[in-house]
mmCIF file of C-alpha atoms in Angstrom:
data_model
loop_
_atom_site.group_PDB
_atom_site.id
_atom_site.type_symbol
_atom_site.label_atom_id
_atom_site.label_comp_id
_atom_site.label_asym_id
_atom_site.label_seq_id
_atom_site.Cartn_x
_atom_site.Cartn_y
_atom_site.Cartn_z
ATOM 1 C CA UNK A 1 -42.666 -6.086 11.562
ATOM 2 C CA UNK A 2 -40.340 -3.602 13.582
ATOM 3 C CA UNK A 3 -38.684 -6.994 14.786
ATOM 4 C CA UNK A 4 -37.679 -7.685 11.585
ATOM 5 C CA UNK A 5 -36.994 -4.605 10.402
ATOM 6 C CA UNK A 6 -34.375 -4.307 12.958
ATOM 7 C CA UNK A 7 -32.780 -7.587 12.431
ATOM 8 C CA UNK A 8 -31.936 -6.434 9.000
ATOM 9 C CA UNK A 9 -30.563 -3.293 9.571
ATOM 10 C CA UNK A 10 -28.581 -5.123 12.220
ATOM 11 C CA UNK A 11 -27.230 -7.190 9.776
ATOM 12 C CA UNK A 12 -26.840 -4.810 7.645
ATOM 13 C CA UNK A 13 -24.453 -3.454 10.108
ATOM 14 C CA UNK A 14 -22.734 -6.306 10.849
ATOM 15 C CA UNK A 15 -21.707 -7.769 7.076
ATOM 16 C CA UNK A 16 -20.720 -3.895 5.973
ATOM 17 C CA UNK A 17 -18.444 -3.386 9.115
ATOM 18 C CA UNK A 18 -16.391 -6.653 8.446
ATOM 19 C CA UNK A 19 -14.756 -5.530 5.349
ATOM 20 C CA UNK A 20 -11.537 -5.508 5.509
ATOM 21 C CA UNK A 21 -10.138 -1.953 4.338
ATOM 22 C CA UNK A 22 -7.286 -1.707 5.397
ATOM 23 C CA UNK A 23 -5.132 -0.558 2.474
ATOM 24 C CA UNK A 24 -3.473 -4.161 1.672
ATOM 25 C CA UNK A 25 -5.488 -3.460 -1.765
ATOM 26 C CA UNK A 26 -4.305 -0.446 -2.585
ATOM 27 C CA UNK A 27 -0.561 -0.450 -2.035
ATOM 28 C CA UNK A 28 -0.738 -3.918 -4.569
ATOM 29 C CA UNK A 29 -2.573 -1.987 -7.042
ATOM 30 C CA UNK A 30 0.046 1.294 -7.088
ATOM 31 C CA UNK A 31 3.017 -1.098 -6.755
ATOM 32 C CA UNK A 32 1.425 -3.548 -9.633
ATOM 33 C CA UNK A 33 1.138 0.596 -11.746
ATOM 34 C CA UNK A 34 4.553 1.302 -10.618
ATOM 35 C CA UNK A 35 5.995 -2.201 -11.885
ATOM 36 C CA UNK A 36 4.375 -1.843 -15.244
ATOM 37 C CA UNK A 37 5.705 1.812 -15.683
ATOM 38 C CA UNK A 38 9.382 0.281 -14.568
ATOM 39 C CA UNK A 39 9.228 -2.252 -17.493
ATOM 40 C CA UNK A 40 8.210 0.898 -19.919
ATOM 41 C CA UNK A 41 11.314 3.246 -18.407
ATOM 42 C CA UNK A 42 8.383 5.790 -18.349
ATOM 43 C CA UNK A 43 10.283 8.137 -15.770
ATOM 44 C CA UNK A 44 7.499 11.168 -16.117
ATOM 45 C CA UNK A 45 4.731 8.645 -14.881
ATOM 46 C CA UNK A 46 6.819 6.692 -12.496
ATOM 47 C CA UNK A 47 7.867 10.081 -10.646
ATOM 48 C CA UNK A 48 4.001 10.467 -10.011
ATOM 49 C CA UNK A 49 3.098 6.716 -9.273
ATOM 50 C CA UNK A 50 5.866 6.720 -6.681
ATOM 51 C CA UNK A 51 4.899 10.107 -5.183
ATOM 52 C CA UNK A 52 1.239 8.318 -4.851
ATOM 53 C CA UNK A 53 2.703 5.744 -3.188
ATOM 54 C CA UNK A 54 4.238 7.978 -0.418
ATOM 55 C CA UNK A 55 0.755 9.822 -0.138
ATOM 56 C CA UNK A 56 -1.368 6.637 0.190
ATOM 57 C CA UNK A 57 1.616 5.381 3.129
ATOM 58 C CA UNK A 58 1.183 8.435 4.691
ATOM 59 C CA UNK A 59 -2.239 8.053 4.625
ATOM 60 C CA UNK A 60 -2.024 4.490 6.080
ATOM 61 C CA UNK A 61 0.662 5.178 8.560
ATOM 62 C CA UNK A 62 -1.201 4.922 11.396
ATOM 63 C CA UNK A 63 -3.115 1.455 10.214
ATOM 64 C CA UNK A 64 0.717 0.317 9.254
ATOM 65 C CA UNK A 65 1.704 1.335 12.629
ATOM 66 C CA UNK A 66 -1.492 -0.943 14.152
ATOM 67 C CA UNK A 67 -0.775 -4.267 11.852
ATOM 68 C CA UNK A 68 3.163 -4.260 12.051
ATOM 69 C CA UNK A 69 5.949 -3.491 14.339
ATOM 70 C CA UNK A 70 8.073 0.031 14.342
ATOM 71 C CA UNK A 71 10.377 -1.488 12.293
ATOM 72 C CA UNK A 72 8.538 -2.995 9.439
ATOM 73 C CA UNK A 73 6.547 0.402 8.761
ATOM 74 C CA UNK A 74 9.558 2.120 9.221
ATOM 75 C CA UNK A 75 11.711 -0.132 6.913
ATOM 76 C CA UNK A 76 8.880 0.485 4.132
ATOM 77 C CA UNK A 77 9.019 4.548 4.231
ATOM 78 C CA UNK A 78 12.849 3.983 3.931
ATOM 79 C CA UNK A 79 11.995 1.485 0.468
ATOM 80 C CA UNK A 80 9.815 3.904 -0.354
ATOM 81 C CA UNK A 81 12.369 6.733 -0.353
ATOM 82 C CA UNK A 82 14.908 4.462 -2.055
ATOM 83 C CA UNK A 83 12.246 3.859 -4.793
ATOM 84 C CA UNK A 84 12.298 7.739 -5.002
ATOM 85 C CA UNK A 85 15.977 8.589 -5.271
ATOM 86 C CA UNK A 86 16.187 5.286 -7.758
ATOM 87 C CA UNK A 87 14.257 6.704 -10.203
ATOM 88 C CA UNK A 88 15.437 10.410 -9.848
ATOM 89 C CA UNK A 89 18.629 8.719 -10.496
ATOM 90 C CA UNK A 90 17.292 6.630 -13.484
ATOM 91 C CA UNK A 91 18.640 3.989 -11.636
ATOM 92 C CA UNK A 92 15.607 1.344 -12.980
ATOM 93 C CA UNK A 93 17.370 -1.738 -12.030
ATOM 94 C CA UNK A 94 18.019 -0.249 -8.232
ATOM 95 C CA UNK A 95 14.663 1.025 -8.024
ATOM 96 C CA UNK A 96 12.837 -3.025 -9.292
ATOM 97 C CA UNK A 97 15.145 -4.430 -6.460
ATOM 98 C CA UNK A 98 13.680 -1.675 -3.771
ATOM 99 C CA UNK A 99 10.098 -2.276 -5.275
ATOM 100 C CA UNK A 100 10.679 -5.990 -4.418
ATOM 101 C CA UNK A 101 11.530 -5.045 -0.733
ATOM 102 C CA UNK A 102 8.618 -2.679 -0.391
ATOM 103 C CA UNK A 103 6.444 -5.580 -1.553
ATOM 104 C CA UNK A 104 7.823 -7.966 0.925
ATOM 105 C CA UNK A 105 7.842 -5.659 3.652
ATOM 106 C CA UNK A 106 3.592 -4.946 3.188
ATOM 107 C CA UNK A 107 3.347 -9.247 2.953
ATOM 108 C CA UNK A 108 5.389 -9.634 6.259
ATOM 109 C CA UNK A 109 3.039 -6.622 7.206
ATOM 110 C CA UNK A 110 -0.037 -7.923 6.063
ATOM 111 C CA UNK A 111 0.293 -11.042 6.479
ATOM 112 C CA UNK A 112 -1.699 -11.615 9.574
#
């Protein structure tokens, strides 16, 4: 019975420490939010969706910094900031083109 019992929680172990979080998820969800608030010129909303998406790279840095190279993290915090200045500017078209590039950069990133 113990024998068992242990081969459960084992796998147990094993199947819940192979997901993969590693954030891929949540940067296409706030980008897919930031997208739909471009199309809608909602510049209240996308001031706070892009200032998400700075706090959730920040909080993935380090995991950025273990799947890609210094330069592809470090081109995406420079997107990022584009993104930023775009929409202070109300510069919608500038900002789609740097959300495009952000999106690339976390495929090339992601993409092993």
């Amino acid at each position: 019975m113990f024998q068992k019992a242990m081969l459960c929680i084992m796998m147990l172990l094993i199947v819940s420490g192979c997901s993969a979080q590693n954030g891929k998820n949540e940067f296409k969800e706030k980008i897919n939010l930031l997208e739909q608030s471009l199309s809608n010129k909602d510049t209240a909303s996308l001031k706070v969706q892009v200032d998400e998406l700075l706090q959730l790279y920040k909080h993935n840095e380090w995991k950025l910094q273990l799947l890609g190279d210094e330069g592809e993290y470090e081109r995406l915090h420079e997107s990022i900031q584009r993104i930023i200045v775009a929409i202070e500017e109300e510069d919608y078209t500038e900002a789609k083109i740097e959300l495009s590039t952000t999106k690339t950069i976390l495929q090339d990133i992601y993409s092993l």
